[in-house]
XYZ file of C-alpha atoms in Angstrom:
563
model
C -160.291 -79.503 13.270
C -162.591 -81.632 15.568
C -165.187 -83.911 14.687
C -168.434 -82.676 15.256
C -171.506 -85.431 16.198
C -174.931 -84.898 16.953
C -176.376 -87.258 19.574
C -178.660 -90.125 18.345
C -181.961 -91.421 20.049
C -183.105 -94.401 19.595
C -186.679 -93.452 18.384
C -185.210 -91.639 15.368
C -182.612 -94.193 14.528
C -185.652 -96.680 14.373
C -187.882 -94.558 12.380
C -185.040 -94.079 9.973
C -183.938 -97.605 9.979
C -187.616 -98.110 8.576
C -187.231 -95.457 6.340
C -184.701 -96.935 4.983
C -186.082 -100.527 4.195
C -189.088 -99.123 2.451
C -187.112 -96.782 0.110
C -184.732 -99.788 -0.445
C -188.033 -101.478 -1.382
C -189.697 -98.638 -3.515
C -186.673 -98.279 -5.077
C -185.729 -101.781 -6.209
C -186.132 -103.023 -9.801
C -184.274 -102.882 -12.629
C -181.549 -100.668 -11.787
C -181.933 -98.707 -14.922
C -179.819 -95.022 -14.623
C -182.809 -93.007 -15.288
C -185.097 -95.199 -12.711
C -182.238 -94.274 -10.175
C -181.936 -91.023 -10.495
C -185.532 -90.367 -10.268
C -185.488 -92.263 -6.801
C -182.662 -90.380 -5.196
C -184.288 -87.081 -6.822
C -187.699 -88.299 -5.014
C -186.846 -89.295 -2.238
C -183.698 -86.812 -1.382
C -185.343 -85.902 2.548
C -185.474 -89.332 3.420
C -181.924 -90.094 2.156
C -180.376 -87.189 3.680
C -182.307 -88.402 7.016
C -180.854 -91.943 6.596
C -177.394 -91.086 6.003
C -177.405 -89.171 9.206
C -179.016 -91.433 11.601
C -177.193 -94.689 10.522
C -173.985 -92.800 9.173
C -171.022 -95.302 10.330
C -168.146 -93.769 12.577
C -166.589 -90.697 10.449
C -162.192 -91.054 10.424
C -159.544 -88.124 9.588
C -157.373 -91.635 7.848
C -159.922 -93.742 5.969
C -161.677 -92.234 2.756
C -165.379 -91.973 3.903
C -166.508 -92.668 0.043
C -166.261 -96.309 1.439
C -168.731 -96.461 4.271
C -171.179 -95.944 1.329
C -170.975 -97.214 -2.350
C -175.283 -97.686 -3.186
C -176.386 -96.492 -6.219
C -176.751 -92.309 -6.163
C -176.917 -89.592 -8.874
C -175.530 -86.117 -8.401
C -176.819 -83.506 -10.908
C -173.221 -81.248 -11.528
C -173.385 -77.597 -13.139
C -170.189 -76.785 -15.376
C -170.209 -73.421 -16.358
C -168.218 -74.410 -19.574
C -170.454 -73.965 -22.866
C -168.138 -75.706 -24.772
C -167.668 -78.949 -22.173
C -168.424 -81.829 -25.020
C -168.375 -84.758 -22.425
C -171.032 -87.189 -20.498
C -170.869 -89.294 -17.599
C -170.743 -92.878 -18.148
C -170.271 -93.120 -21.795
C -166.837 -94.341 -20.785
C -164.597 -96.977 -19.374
C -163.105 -94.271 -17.046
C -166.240 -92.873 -15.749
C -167.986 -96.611 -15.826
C -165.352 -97.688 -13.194
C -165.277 -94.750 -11.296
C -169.305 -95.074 -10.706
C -169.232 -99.118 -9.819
C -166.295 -98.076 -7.666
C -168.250 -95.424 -5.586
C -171.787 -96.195 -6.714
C -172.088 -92.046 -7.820
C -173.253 -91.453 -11.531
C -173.214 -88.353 -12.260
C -175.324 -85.522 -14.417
C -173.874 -83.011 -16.374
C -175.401 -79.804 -16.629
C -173.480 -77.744 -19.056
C -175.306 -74.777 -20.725
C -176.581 -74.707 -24.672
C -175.488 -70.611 -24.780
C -174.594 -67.770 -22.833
C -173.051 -69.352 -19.146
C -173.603 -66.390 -17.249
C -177.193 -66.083 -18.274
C -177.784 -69.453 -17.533
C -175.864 -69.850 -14.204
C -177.795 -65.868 -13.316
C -181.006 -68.030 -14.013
C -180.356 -70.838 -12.052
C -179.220 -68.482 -8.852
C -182.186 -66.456 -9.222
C -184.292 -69.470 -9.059
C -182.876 -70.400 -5.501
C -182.232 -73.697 -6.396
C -178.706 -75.177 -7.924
C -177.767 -78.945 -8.992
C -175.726 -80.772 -6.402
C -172.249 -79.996 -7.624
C -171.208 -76.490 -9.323
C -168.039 -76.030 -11.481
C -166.804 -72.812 -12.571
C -163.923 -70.164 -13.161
C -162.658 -68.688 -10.301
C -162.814 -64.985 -11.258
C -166.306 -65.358 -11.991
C -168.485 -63.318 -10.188
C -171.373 -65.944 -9.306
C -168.754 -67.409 -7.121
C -169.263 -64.737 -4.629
C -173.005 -64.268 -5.296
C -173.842 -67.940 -4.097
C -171.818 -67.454 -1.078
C -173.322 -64.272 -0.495
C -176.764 -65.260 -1.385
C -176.705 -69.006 0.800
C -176.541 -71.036 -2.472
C -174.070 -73.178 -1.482
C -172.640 -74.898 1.895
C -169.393 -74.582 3.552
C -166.998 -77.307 2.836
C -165.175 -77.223 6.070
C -168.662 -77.855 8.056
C -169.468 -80.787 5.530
C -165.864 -82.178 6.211
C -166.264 -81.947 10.292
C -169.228 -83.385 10.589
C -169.444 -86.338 7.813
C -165.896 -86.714 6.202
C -162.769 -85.352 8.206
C -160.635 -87.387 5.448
C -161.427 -84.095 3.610
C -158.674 -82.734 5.434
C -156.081 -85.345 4.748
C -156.827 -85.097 1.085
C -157.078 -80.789 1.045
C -153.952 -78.812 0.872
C -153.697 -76.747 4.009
C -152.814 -73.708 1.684
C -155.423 -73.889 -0.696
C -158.247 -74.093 2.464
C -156.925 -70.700 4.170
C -156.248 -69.346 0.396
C -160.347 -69.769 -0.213
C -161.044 -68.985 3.704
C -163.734 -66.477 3.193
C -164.378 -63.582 6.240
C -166.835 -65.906 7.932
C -163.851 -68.491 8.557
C -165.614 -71.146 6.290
C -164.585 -72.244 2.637
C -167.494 -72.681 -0.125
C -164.997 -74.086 -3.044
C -161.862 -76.184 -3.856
C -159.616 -75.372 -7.039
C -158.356 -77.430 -9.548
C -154.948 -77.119 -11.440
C -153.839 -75.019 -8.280
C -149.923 -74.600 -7.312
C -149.902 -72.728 -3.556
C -146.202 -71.210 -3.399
C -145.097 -73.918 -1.408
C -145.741 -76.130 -4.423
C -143.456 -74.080 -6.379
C -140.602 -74.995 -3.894
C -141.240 -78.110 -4.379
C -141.897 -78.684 -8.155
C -141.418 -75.543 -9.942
C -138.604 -76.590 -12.202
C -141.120 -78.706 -13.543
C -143.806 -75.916 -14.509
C -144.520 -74.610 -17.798
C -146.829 -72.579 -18.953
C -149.592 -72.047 -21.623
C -148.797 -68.679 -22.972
C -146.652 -68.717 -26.179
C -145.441 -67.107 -29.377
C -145.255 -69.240 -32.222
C -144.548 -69.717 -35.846
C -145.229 -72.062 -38.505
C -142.456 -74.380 -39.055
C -141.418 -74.063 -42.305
C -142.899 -70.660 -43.240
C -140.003 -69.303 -40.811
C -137.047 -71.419 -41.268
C -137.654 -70.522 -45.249
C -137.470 -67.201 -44.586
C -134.264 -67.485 -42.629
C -135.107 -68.118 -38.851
C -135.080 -64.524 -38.286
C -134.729 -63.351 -34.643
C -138.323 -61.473 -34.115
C -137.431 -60.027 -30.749
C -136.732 -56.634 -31.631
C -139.647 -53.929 -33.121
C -137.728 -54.459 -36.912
C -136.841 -57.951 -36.960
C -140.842 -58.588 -36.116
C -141.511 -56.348 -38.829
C -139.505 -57.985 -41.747
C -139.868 -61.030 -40.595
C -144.347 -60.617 -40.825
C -143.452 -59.004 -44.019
C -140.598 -61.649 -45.724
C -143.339 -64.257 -44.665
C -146.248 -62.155 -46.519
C -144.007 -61.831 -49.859
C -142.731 -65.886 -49.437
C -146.045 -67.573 -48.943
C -149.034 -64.817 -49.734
C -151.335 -67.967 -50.051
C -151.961 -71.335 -48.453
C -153.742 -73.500 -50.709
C -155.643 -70.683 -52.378
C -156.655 -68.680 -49.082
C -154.504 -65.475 -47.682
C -152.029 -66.466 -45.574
C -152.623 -64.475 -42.161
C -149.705 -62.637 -40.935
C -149.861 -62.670 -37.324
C -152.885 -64.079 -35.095
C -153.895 -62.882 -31.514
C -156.472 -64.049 -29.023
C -160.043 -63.063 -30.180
C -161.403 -59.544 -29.568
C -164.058 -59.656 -26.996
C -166.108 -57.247 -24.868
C -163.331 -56.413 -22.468
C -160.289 -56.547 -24.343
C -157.719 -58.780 -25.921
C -155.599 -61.155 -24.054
C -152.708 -61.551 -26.525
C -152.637 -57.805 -26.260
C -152.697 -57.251 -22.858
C -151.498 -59.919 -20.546
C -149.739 -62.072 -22.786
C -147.697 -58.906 -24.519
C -146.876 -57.365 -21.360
C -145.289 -61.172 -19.880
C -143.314 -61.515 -22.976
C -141.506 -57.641 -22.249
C -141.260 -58.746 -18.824
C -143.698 -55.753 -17.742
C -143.433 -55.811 -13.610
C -146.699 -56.343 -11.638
C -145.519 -54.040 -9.216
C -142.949 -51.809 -8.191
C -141.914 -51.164 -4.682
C -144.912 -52.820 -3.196
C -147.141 -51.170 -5.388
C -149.647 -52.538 -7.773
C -147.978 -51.589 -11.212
C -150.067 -50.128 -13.859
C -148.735 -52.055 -17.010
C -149.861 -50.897 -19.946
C -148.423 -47.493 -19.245
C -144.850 -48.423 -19.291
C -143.268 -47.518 -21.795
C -141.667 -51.035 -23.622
C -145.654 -51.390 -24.243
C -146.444 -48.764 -25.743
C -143.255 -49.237 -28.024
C -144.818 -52.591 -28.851
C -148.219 -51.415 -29.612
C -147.017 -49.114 -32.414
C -144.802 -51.757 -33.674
C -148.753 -53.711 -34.183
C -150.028 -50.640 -35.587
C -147.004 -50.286 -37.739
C -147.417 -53.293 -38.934
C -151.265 -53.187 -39.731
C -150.347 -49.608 -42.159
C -147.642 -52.218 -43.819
C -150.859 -54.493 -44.219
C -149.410 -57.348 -41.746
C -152.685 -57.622 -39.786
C -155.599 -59.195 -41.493
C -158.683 -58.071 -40.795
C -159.996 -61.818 -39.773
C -158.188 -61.146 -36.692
C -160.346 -58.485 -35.852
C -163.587 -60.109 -36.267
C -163.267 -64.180 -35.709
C -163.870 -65.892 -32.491
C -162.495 -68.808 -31.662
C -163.891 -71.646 -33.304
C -162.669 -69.473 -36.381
C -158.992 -69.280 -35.468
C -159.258 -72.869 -35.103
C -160.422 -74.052 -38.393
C -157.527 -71.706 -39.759
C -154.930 -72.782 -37.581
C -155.729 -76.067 -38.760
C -155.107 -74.938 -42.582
C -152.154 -73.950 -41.553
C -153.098 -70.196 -42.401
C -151.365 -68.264 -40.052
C -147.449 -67.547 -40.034
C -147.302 -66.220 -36.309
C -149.053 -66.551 -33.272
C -149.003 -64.616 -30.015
C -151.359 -67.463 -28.468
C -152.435 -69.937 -25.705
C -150.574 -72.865 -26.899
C -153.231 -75.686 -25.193
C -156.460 -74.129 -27.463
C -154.455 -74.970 -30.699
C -153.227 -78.560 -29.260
C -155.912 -81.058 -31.613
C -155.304 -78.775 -34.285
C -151.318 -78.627 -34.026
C -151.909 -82.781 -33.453
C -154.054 -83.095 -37.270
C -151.167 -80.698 -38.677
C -148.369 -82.711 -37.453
C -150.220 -85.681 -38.448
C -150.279 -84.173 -42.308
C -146.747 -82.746 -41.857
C -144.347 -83.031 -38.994
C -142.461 -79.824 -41.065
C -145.862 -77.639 -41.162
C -146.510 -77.045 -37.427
C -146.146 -74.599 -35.078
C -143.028 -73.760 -32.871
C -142.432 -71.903 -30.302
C -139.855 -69.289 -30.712
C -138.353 -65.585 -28.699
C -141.009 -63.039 -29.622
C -141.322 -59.249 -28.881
C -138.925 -58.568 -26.210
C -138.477 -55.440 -24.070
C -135.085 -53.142 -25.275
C -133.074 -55.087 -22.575
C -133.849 -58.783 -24.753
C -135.033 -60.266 -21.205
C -136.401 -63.218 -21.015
C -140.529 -63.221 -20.729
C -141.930 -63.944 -17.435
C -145.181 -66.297 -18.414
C -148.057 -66.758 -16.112
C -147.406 -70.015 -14.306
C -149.790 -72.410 -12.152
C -151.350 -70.019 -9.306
C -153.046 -71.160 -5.893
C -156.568 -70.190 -7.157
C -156.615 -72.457 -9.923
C -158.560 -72.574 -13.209
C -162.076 -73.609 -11.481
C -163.458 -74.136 -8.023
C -165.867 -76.575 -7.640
C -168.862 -75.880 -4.483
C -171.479 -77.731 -3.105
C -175.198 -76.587 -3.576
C -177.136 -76.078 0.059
C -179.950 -78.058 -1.905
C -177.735 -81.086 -2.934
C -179.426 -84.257 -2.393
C -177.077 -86.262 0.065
C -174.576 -83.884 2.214
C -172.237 -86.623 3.477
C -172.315 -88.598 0.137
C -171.366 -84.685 -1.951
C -168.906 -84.855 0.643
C -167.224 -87.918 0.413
C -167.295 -87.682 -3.303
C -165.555 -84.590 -3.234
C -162.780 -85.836 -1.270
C -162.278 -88.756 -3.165
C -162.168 -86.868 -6.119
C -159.484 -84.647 -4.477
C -157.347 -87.675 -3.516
C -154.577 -88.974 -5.154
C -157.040 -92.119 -5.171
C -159.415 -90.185 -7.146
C -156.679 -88.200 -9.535
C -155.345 -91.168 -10.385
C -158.178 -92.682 -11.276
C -159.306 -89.833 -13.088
C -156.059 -89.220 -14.797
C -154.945 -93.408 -15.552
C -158.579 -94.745 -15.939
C -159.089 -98.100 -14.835
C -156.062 -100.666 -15.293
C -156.213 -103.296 -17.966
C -158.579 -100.711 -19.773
C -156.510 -97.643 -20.507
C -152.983 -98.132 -18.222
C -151.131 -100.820 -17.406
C -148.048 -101.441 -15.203
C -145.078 -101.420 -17.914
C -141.524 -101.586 -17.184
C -142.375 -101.114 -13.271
C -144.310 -98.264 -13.879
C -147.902 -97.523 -14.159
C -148.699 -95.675 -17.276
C -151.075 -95.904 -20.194
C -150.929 -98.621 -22.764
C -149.263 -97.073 -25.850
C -152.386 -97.232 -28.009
C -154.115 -95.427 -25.951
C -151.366 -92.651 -25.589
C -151.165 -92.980 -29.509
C -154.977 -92.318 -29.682
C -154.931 -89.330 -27.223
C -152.287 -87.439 -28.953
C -153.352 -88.253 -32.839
C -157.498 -87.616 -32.228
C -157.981 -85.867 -28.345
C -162.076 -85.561 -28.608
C -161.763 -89.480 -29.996
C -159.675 -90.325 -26.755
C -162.615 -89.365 -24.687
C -165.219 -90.945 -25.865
C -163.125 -94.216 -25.977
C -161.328 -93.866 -22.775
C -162.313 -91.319 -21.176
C -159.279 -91.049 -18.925
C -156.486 -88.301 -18.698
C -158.497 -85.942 -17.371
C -161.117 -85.956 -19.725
C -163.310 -84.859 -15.897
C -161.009 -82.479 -15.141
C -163.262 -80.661 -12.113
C -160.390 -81.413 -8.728
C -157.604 -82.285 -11.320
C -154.311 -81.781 -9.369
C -151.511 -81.795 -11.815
C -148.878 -81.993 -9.081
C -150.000 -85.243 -7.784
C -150.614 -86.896 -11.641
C -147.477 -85.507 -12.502
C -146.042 -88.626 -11.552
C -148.137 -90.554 -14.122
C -147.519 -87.992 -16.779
C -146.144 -89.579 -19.748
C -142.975 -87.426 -21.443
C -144.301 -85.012 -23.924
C -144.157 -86.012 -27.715
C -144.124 -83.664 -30.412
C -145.543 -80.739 -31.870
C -146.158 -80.581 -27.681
C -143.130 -81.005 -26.236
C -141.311 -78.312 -28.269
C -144.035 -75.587 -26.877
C -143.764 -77.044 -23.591
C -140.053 -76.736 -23.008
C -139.632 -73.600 -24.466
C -141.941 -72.300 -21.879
C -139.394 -73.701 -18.717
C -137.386 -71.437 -16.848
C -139.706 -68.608 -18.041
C -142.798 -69.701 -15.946
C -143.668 -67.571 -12.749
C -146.508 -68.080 -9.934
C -149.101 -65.078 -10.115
C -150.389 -65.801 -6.760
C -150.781 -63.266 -4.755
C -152.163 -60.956 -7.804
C -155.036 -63.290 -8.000
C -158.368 -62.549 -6.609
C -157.854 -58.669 -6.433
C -160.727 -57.348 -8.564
C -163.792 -56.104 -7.078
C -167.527 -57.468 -7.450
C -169.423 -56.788 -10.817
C -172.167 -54.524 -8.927
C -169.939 -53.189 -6.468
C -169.206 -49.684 -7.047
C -165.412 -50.122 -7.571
C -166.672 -53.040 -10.326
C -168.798 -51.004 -11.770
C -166.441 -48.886 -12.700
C -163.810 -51.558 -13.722
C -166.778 -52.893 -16.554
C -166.714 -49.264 -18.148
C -162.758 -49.343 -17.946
C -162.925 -52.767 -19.544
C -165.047 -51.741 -22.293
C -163.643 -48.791 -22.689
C -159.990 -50.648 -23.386
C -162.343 -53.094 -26.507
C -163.017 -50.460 -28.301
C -159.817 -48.841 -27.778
C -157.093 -51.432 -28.530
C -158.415 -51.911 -32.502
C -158.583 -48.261 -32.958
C -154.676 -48.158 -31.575
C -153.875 -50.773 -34.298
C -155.546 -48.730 -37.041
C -154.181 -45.703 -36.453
C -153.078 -44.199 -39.480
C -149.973 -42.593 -37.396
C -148.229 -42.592 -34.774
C -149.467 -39.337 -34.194
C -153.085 -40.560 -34.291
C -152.423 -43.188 -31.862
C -150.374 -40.845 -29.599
C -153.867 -38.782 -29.640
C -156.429 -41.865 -29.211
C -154.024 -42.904 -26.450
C -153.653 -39.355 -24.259
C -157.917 -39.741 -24.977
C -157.879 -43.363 -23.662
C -156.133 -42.664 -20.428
C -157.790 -39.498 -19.587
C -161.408 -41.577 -19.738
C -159.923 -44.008 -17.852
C -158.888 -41.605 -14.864
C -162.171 -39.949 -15.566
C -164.174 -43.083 -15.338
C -162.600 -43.580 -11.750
C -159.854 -45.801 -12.104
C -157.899 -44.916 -9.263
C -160.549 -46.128 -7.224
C -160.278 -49.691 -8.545
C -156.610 -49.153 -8.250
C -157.017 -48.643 -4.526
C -159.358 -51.355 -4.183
C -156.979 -53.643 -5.769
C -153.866 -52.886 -3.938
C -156.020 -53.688 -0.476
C -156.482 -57.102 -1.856
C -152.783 -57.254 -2.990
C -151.823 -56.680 0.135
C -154.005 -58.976 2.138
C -152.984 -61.547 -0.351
C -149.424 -61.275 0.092
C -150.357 -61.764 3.881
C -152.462 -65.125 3.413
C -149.386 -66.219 1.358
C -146.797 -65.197 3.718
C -144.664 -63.179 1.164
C -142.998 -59.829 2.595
């Protein structure tokens, strides 16, 4: 793409030059954080003015971060409630702002994110940086609405490194219809990265047991409708407490307002459920190996196997009884449980979890588990109100460098790595540190993606220290089972367009039905709820969304070059 530069006159290079000595001037002093970020916020016309009159020669093969390193201070929305982390509090974040002279603010929201990131959109104005899932909704909005510039205009006419560090993939994956692109993923794996290091993959979605609950009740093989059965029910008679508290049969992703994910996605990968058939977008949870498996869970809850906690607790529940070591099986995302798997196996390496074969389809094939996907976990944009264009920019693109990952991912050397037998890796106390006390790790190093906004796992992979247990026994089981999504991504329509509209009543139609399945007090009764549940559905319009979806599918399977 060529390099775009607007021509300068003298008179305005001048009157900027002057510009620039007096804010220099105003600004000078003790160089406190706060001071600083109230002069950028101040004076953000005259340093976006600045930058572009006096800007030094823009290259496609030198990182542009460089032609600028003065003190700046980007404000940076994460859409993440539960983000714990601030900039600067450690070593890793220290060096990364003397290194590039950015600080940076982190906005992260006391409640509900979407009312707060509605809030901020309605308001016309967002911070400098934005961070958030890539199936949300508000991603579209700021695009729609102007919120937010396009990166491939910021790249051509202040930092055409942006290129060098982007994949090519990713950019035409995020191209939107007005040939510009508004955000860059993290954790993203384009198929072409799957070539090239899919052995390596694994993925997060597991079913687990706890250690010694199941090799005390024989190792049974819990693949089949009646060995999941005994085996929830020889665990139940074994150990009906743990230390004075119910033991929990089986635990599932929480209940929300849209569904479950243990008993949706996750259920279908482990029966090896097709995504489509023939070209076609497959409806999954009408095949039949599901609906096998769903009576199997409402078998089990008449045999009193499902405790009612795991109708009602959210998250921060599970995790305080994971870490008790309350429940016997899990149909679960292994990396929410990791710091509480890391304090069990720091009590006792015998009571963790393992991963094991769980529900199967009649055929006993092996699960196909959601791998790494193109579109990522988050995509990070740039607000049209952000304070310095070319130094958002240049950030950005350092950040999305193997420069920047690194950095991000070792921490600074001497500090938190070191080069050890010929290899750069972190010191072993602080490897000991982040896999005894995670939260502990950050504050102290902060490294290891503790900033995890352009993380790209295929470039740090090569720093990536071999898994220790309880983790490397979930990872590995995982291998060989782990398959890119990709081009089923990205395929649902807007919230307030009239296919989405109709996909939210679908949604919460499926909450309230999936306990109702499970506490059906027969097969017959769930036969019934179930004949109810899909006639609403088709009632509600779902072939519509069905439609809409298999457009996308297709056009997907275009941008990714799959027949």
């Amino acid at each position: 793409m060529g390099i775009k530069r607007k021509p300068k006159k003298m008179v305005l290079l001048l009157l900027t030059l002057i510009m620039s000595l007096s804010t220099a001037a105003c600004s000078s002093g003790n160089g406190e954080k706060n001071n600083e970020g109230k002069a950028n916020n101040g004076k953000a016309a005259n340093a976006s003015a600045t930058a572009e009159a006096t800007k030094a020669p823009v290259s496609a093969d030198e990182p542009g971060w460089k032609s600028d390193t003065s003190p700046i201070t980007f404000d940076w929305y994460l859409n993440f409630a539960w983000f714990p982390n601030k900039w600067g509090v450690d070593p890793t974040s220290q060096y990364i702002t003397k290194k590039t002279g950015v600080d940076i603010n982190f906005i992260v929201p006391a409640g509900n994110e979407n009312e707060k990131l509605n809030t901020l959109m309605a308001s016309g104005k967002l911070p400098d940086f934005i961070t958030l899932a890539w199936n949300e909704d508000a991603v579209k909005k700021m695009i729609e609405g102007e919120l937010v510039l396009p990166l491939n205009k910021l790249a051509d006419e202040y930092d055409p490194y942006f290129y060098k560090v982007s994949d090519p993939d990713k950019l035409g994956w995020y191209t939107q219809a007005d040939g510009n692109v508004y955000g860059y993923p993290n954790a993203s794996s384009s198929p072409a990265d799957y070539e090239k290091y899919g052995d390596k993959y694994v993925s997060n979605q597991t079913f687990v047991v706890r250690k010694d609950m199941y090799e005390a009740i024989g190792s049974p093989d819990m693949r089949t409708p009646e060995g999941f059965l005994n085996a929830l029910k020889a665990a139940k008679e074994k150990f009906p407490d743990i230390n004075g508290q119910p033991m929990i049969p089986l635990g599932l992703h929480e209940f929300t307002a849209t569904g479950n994910d243990s008993l949706e996605q996750y259920i279908q990968n482990f029966l090896a459920i097709p995504r489509e058939k023939d070209g076609k977008l497959y409806n999954r949870e009408t095949d039949p190996e599901y609906i096998r498996w769903m009576k199997t869970l409402r078998q089990a809850n008449q045999d009193g196997l499902l405790a009612k906690d795991i109708f009602i607790d959210k998250r921060p529940q599970m995790e305080e009884k994971i870490a008790q070591g309350r429940y016997f099986a899990m149909l679960y995302q292994r990396t929410d449980f990791a710091t509480q798997l890391g304090t069990l196996y720091q009590q006792d390496p015998n009571k963790i979890y393992i991963a094991v074969d769980g529900p199967a389809n009649t055929n006993l094939d092996a699960p196909t588990l959601n791998g790494p996907a193109i579109s990522g976990w988050t995509v990070t944009l740039i607000s049209k109100d952000v304070k310095d264009k070319a130094r958002a920019i240049k950030f950005l693109s350092y950040l999305n460098s193997e420069e920047g990952n690194k950095d991000l991912y070792l921490g600074e050397k001497g500090v938190s790595y070191d080069t050890i037998d010929g290899k750069d890796q972190f010191k072993p106390e602080v490897f000991e540190l982040m896999n005894k006390d995670r939260s502990a790790f950050d504050k102290k190093y902060g490294s290891s993606f503790t900033f995890w906004m352009l993380m790209n796992t295929n470039i740090t992979d090569q720093w990536t220290p071999k898994s220790v247990e309880p983790f490397k026994q979930l990872e590995d089981w995982t291998r060989g089972k782990t398959h890119s999504i990709s081009e089923f991504d990205q395929i649902d329509p807007l919230a307030n367009s009239p296919e989405g509209i109709i996909l939210a009543k679908v949604k919460e139609l499926r909450s309230k039905t999936l306990p109702k399945l499970l506490m059906a007090s027969s097969d017959g009764e769930f036969d019934k709820i179930w004949t109810e549940y899909i006639d609403k559905q088709k009632d509600l319009g779902l072939e519509k969304v069905q439609a809409f979806q298999q457009t996308k599918y297709e056009e997907n399977k275009k941008k990714l070059g799959i027949k």
